[in-house]
mmCIF file of C-alpha atoms in Angstrom:
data_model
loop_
_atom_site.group_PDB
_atom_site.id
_atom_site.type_symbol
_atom_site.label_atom_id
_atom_site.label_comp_id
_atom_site.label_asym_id
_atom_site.label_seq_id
_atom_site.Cartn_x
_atom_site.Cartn_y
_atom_site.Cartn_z
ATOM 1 C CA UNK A 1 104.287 68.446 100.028
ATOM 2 C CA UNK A 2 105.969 71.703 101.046
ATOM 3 C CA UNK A 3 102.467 72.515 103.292
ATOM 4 C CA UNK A 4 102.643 68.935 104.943
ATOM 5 C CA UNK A 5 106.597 69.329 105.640
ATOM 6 C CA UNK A 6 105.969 72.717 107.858
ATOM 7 C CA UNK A 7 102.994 71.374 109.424
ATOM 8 C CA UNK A 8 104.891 67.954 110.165
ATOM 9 C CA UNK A 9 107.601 70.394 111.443
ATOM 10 C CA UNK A 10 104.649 72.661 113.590
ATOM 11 C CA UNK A 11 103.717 69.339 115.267
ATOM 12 C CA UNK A 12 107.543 68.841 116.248
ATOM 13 C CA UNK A 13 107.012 71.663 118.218
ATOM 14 C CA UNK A 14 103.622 71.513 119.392
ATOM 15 C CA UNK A 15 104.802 68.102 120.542
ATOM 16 C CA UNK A 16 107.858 69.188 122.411
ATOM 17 C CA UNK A 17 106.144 72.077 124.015
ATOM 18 C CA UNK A 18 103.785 69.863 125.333
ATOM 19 C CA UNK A 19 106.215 67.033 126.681
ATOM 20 C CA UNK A 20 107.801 70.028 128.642
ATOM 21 C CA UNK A 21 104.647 71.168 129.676
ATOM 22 C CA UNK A 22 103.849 67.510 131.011
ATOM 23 C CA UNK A 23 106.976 67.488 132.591
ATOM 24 C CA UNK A 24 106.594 70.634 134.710
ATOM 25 C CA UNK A 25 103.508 69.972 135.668
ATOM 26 C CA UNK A 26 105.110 66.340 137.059
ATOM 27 C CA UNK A 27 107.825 68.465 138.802
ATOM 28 C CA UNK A 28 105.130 70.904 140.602
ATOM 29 C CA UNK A 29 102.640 67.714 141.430
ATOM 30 C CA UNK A 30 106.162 66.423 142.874
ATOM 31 C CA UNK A 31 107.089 69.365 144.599
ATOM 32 C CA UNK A 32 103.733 69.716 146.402
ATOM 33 C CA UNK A 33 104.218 66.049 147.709
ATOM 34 C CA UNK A 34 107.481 66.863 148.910
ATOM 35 C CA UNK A 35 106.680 70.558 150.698
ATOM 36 C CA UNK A 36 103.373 68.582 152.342
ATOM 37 C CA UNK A 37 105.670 65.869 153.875
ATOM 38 C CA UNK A 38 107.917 68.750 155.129
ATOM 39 C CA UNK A 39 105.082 70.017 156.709
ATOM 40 C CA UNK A 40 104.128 67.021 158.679
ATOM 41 C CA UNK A 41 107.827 66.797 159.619
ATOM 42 C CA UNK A 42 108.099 70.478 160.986
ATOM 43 C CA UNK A 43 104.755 69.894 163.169
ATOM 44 C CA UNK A 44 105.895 66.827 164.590
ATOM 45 C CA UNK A 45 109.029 68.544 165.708
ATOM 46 C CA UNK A 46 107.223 71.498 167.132
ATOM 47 C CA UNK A 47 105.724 68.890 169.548
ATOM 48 C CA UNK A 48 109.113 67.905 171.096
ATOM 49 C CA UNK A 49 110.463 72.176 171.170
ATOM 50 C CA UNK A 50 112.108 72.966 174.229
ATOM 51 C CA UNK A 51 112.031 76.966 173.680
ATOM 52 C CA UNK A 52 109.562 79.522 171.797
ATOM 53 C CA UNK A 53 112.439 80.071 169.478
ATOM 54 C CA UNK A 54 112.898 76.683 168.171
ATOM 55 C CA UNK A 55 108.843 76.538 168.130
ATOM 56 C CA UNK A 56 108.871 79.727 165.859
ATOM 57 C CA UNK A 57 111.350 78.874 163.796
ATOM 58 C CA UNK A 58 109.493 75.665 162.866
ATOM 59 C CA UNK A 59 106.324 77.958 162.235
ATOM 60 C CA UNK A 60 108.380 79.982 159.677
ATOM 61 C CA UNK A 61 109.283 76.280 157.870
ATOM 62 C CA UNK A 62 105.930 75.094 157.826
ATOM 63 C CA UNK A 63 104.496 79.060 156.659
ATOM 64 C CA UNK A 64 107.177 78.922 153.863
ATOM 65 C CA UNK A 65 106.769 75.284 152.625
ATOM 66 C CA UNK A 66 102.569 76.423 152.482
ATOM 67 C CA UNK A 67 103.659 79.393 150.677
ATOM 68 C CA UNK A 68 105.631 76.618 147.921
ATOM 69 C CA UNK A 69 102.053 74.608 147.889
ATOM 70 C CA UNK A 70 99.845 77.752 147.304
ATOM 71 C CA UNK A 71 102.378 79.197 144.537
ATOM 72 C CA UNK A 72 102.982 75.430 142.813
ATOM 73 C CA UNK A 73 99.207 74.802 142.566
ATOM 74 C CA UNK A 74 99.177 78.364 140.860
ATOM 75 C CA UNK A 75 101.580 77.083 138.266
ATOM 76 C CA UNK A 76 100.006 73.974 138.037
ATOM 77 C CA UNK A 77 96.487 75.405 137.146
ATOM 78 C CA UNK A 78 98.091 77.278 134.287
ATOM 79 C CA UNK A 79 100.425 74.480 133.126
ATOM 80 C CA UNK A 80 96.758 72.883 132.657
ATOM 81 C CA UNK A 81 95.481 74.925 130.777
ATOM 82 C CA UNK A 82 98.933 75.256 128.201
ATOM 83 C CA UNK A 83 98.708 70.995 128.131
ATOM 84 C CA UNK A 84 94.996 71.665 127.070
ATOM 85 C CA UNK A 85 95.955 74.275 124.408
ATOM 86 C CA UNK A 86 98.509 71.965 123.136
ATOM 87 C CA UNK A 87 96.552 69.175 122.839
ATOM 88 C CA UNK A 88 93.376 70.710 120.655
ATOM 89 C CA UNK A 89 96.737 72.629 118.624
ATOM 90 C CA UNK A 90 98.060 69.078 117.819
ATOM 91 C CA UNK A 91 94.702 67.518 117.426
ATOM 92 C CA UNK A 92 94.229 70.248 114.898
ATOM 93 C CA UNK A 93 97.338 69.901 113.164
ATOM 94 C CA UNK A 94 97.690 65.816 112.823
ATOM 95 C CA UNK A 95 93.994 66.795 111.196
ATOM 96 C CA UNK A 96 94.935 69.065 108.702
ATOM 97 C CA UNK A 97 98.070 66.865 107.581
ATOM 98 C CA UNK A 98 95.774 63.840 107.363
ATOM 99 C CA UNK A 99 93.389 65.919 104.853
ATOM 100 C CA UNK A 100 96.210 67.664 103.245
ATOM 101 C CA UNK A 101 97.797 63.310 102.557
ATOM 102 C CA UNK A 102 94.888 62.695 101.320
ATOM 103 C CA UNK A 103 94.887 65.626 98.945
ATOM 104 C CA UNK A 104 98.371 64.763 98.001
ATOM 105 C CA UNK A 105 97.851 61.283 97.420
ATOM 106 C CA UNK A 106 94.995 62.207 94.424
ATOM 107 C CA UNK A 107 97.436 64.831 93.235
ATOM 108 C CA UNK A 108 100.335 61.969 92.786
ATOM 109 C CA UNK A 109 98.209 59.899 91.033
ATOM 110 C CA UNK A 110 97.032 62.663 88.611
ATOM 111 C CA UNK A 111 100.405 63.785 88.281
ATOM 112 C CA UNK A 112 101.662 60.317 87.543
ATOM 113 C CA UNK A 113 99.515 60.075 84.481
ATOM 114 C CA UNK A 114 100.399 63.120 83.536
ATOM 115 C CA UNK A 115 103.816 61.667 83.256
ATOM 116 C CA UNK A 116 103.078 58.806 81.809
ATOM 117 C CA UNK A 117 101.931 60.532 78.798
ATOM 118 C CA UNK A 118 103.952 63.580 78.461
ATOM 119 C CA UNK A 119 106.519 60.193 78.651
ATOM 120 C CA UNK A 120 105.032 59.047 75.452
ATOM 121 C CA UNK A 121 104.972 61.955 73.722
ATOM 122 C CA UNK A 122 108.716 62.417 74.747
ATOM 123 C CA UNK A 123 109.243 59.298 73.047
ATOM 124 C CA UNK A 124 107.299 60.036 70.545
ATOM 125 C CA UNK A 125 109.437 63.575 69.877
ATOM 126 C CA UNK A 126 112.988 61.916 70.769
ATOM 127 C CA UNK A 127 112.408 59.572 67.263
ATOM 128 C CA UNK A 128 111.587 62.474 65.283
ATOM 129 C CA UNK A 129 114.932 64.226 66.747
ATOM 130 C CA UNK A 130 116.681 61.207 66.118
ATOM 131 C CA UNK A 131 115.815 61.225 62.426
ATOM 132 C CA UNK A 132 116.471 64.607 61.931
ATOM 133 C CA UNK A 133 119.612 64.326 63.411
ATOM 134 C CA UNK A 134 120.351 61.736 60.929
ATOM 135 C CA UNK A 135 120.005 64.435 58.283
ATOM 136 C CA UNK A 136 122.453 67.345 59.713
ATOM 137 C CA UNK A 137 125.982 67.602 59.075
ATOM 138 C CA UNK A 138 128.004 66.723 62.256
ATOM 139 C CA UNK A 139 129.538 69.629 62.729
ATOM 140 C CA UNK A 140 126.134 71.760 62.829
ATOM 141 C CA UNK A 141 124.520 69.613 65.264
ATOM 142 C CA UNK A 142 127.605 69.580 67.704
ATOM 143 C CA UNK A 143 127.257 73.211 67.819
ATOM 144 C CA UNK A 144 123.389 73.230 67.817
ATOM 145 C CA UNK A 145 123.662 70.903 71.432
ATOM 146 C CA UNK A 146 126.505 73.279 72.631
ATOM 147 C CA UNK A 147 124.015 76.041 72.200
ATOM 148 C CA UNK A 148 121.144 73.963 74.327
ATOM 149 C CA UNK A 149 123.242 72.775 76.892
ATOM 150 C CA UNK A 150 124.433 76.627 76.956
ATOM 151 C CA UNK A 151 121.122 78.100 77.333
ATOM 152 C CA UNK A 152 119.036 78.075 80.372
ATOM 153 C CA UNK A 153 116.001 76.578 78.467
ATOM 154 C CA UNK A 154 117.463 74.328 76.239
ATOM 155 C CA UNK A 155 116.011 76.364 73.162
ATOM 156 C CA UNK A 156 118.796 76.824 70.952
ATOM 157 C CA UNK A 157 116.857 77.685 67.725
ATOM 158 C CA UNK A 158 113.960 80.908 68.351
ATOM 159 C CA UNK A 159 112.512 82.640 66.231
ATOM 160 C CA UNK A 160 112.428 86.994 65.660
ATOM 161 C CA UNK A 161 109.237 87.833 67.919
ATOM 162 C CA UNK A 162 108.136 91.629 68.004
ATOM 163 C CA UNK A 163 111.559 92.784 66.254
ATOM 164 C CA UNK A 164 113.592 90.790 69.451
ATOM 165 C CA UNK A 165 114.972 87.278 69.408
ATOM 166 C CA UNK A 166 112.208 84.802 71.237
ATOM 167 C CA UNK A 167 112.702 85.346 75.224
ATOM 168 C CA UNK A 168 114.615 88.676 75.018
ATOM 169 C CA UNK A 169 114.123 92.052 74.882
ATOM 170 C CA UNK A 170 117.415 92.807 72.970
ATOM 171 C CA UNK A 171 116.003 93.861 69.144
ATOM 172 C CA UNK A 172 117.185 92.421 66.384
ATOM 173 C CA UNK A 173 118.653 95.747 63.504
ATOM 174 C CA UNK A 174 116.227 96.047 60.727
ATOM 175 C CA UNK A 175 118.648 94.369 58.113
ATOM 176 C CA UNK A 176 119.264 91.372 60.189
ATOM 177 C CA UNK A 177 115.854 90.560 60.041
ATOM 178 C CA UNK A 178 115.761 90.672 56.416
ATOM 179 C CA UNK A 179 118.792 88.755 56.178
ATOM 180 C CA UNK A 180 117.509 85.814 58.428
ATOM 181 C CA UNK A 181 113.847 85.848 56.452
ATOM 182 C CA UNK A 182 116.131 84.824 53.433
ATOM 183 C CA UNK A 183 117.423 81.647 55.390
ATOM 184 C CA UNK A 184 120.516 81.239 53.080
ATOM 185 C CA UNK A 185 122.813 81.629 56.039
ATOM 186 C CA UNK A 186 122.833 80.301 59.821
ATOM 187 C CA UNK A 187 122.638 83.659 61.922
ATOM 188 C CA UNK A 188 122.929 83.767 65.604
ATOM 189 C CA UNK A 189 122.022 86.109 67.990
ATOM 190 C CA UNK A 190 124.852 88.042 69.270
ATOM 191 C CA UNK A 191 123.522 88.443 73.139
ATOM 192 C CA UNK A 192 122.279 84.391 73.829
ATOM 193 C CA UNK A 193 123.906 82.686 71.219
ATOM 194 C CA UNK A 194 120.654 81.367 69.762
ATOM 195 C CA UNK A 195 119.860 80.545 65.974
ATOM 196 C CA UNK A 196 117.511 82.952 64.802
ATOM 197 C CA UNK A 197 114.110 82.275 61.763
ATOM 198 C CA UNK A 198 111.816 84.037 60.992
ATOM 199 C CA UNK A 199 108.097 83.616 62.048
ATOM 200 C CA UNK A 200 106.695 82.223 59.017
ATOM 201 C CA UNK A 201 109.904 78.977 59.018
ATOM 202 C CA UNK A 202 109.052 78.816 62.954
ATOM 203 C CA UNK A 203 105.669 78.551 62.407
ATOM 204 C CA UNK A 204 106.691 76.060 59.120
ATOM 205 C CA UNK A 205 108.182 73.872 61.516
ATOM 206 C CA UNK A 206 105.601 73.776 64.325
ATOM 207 C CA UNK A 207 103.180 72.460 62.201
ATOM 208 C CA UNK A 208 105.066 70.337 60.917
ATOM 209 C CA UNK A 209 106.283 68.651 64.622
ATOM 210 C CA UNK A 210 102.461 69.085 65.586
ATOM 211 C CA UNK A 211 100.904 65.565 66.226
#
C-alpha cells in the first residue's frame, strides 16, 4: 500500500509536468503563428515605405520576429522530446501500480483469512480469560490490567529469562530469583512493573493455554 501511495503520488507529478509541458509547447506553436502573421504584416508595409529608413526599420521587424520562429521551433523540438519522456514515465508508472493492485489485492485476501482465524482463536483465548478471571480476587486482577494497560506490550506477567525479567536487560539479584521460584508471594519487577515466575510455572502455564 505504502509502494502504490508514492507511485500514485510519482504519477501526480509525472502528470503535471507533462500538462505544463503540453501547455508550452501550445504557447510556442502559438507564438510561431503570431510572429509569421507579423511577418506578412511588416512586408506588406515595406511595399507602401516612402524612405530607406522606414524600409529598414521594417527589415529589422521582420529579421527579429524570424529570429522568435527559429528560437521557438528550438524549444518546441525539445518540449517534444520532454512530452515523449513523460509519456513512456507515466506509461511505466500506471503499469507498475496496476501489477503492484494486483499484488495487493491477493495479499488482502490472504491477510483477511489470516484474520479471520487469529479472530477465532482470539475468541477462543478471551473465554479462557474470562474464566480465569472468574477465579481471581478483584483486587489482584484490577492491578494485573493496570499493569497491561501500563506496559507497552500488554504483558503484565513474564517470566525470569537468562537471570533478567522477560524483555529486559535489567537482572534480577540472585535471592529474588529464589524467592519468586517459591511462588508463595506476588513479586514485581522493580524497573517495568511486571509480575515475575519462574521458567518452569511459565512454561506450566503455556502448556496448559496451548490448544
Amino acid at each position: 500500500e505504502d509502494e502504490i501511495e508514492g507511485l500514485n503520488t510519482r504519477l501526480g507529478r509525472l502528470t503535471e509536468d507533462y500538462q505544463k509541458a503540453e501547455e508550452n509547447l501550445k504557447a510556442l506553436k502559438k507564438a510561431i503563428i503570431e510572429s509569421k502573421d507579423a511577418i506578412i504584416r511588416y512586408e506588406t508595409q515595406q511595399k507602401s515605405v516612402r524612405n530607406n529608413r522606414e524600409y529598414d526599420a521594417l527589415r529589422g521587424e521582420i529579421e527579429y520576429e524570424e529570429l522568435n520562429i527559429t528560437h521557438a521551433e528550438k524549444l518546441i523540438r525539445e518540449a517534444s522530446v520532454k512530452i515523449e519522456a513523460h509519456k513512456a514515465n507515466i506509461a511505466l508508472t500506471e503499469e507498475k501500480i496496476q501489477t503492484l493492485g494486483g499484488k495487493l489485492s491477493v495479499k488482502q485476501s490472504e491477510l483477511d483469512g489470516i484474520l479471520a482465524e487469529t479472530q477465532r482463536e482470539m475468541e477462543s483465548l478471551q473465554e479462557k480469560a474470562d474464566e480465569i478471571s472468574a477465579q481471581i480476587e478483584p483486587r489482584l486482577l484490577t492491578a494485573y490490567r493496570k499493569i497491561r494497560a501500563r506496559v507497552h506490550n500488554g504483558l503484565a506477567v513474564v517470566s525470569i529469562d537468562r537471570g533478567a525479567s522477560e524483555g529486559s536487560y535489567f537482572t534480577i539479584p540472585a535471592q529474588r530469583q529464589i524467592e519468586i521460584a517459591m511462588r508463595k508471594k506476588i513479586i514485581a519487577d522493580e524497573n517495568s512493573g511486571r509480575i515475575l515466575v519462574d521458567p518452569v510455572l511459565a512454561a506450566e502455564e503455556r502448556e496448559k493455554m496451548a490448544p
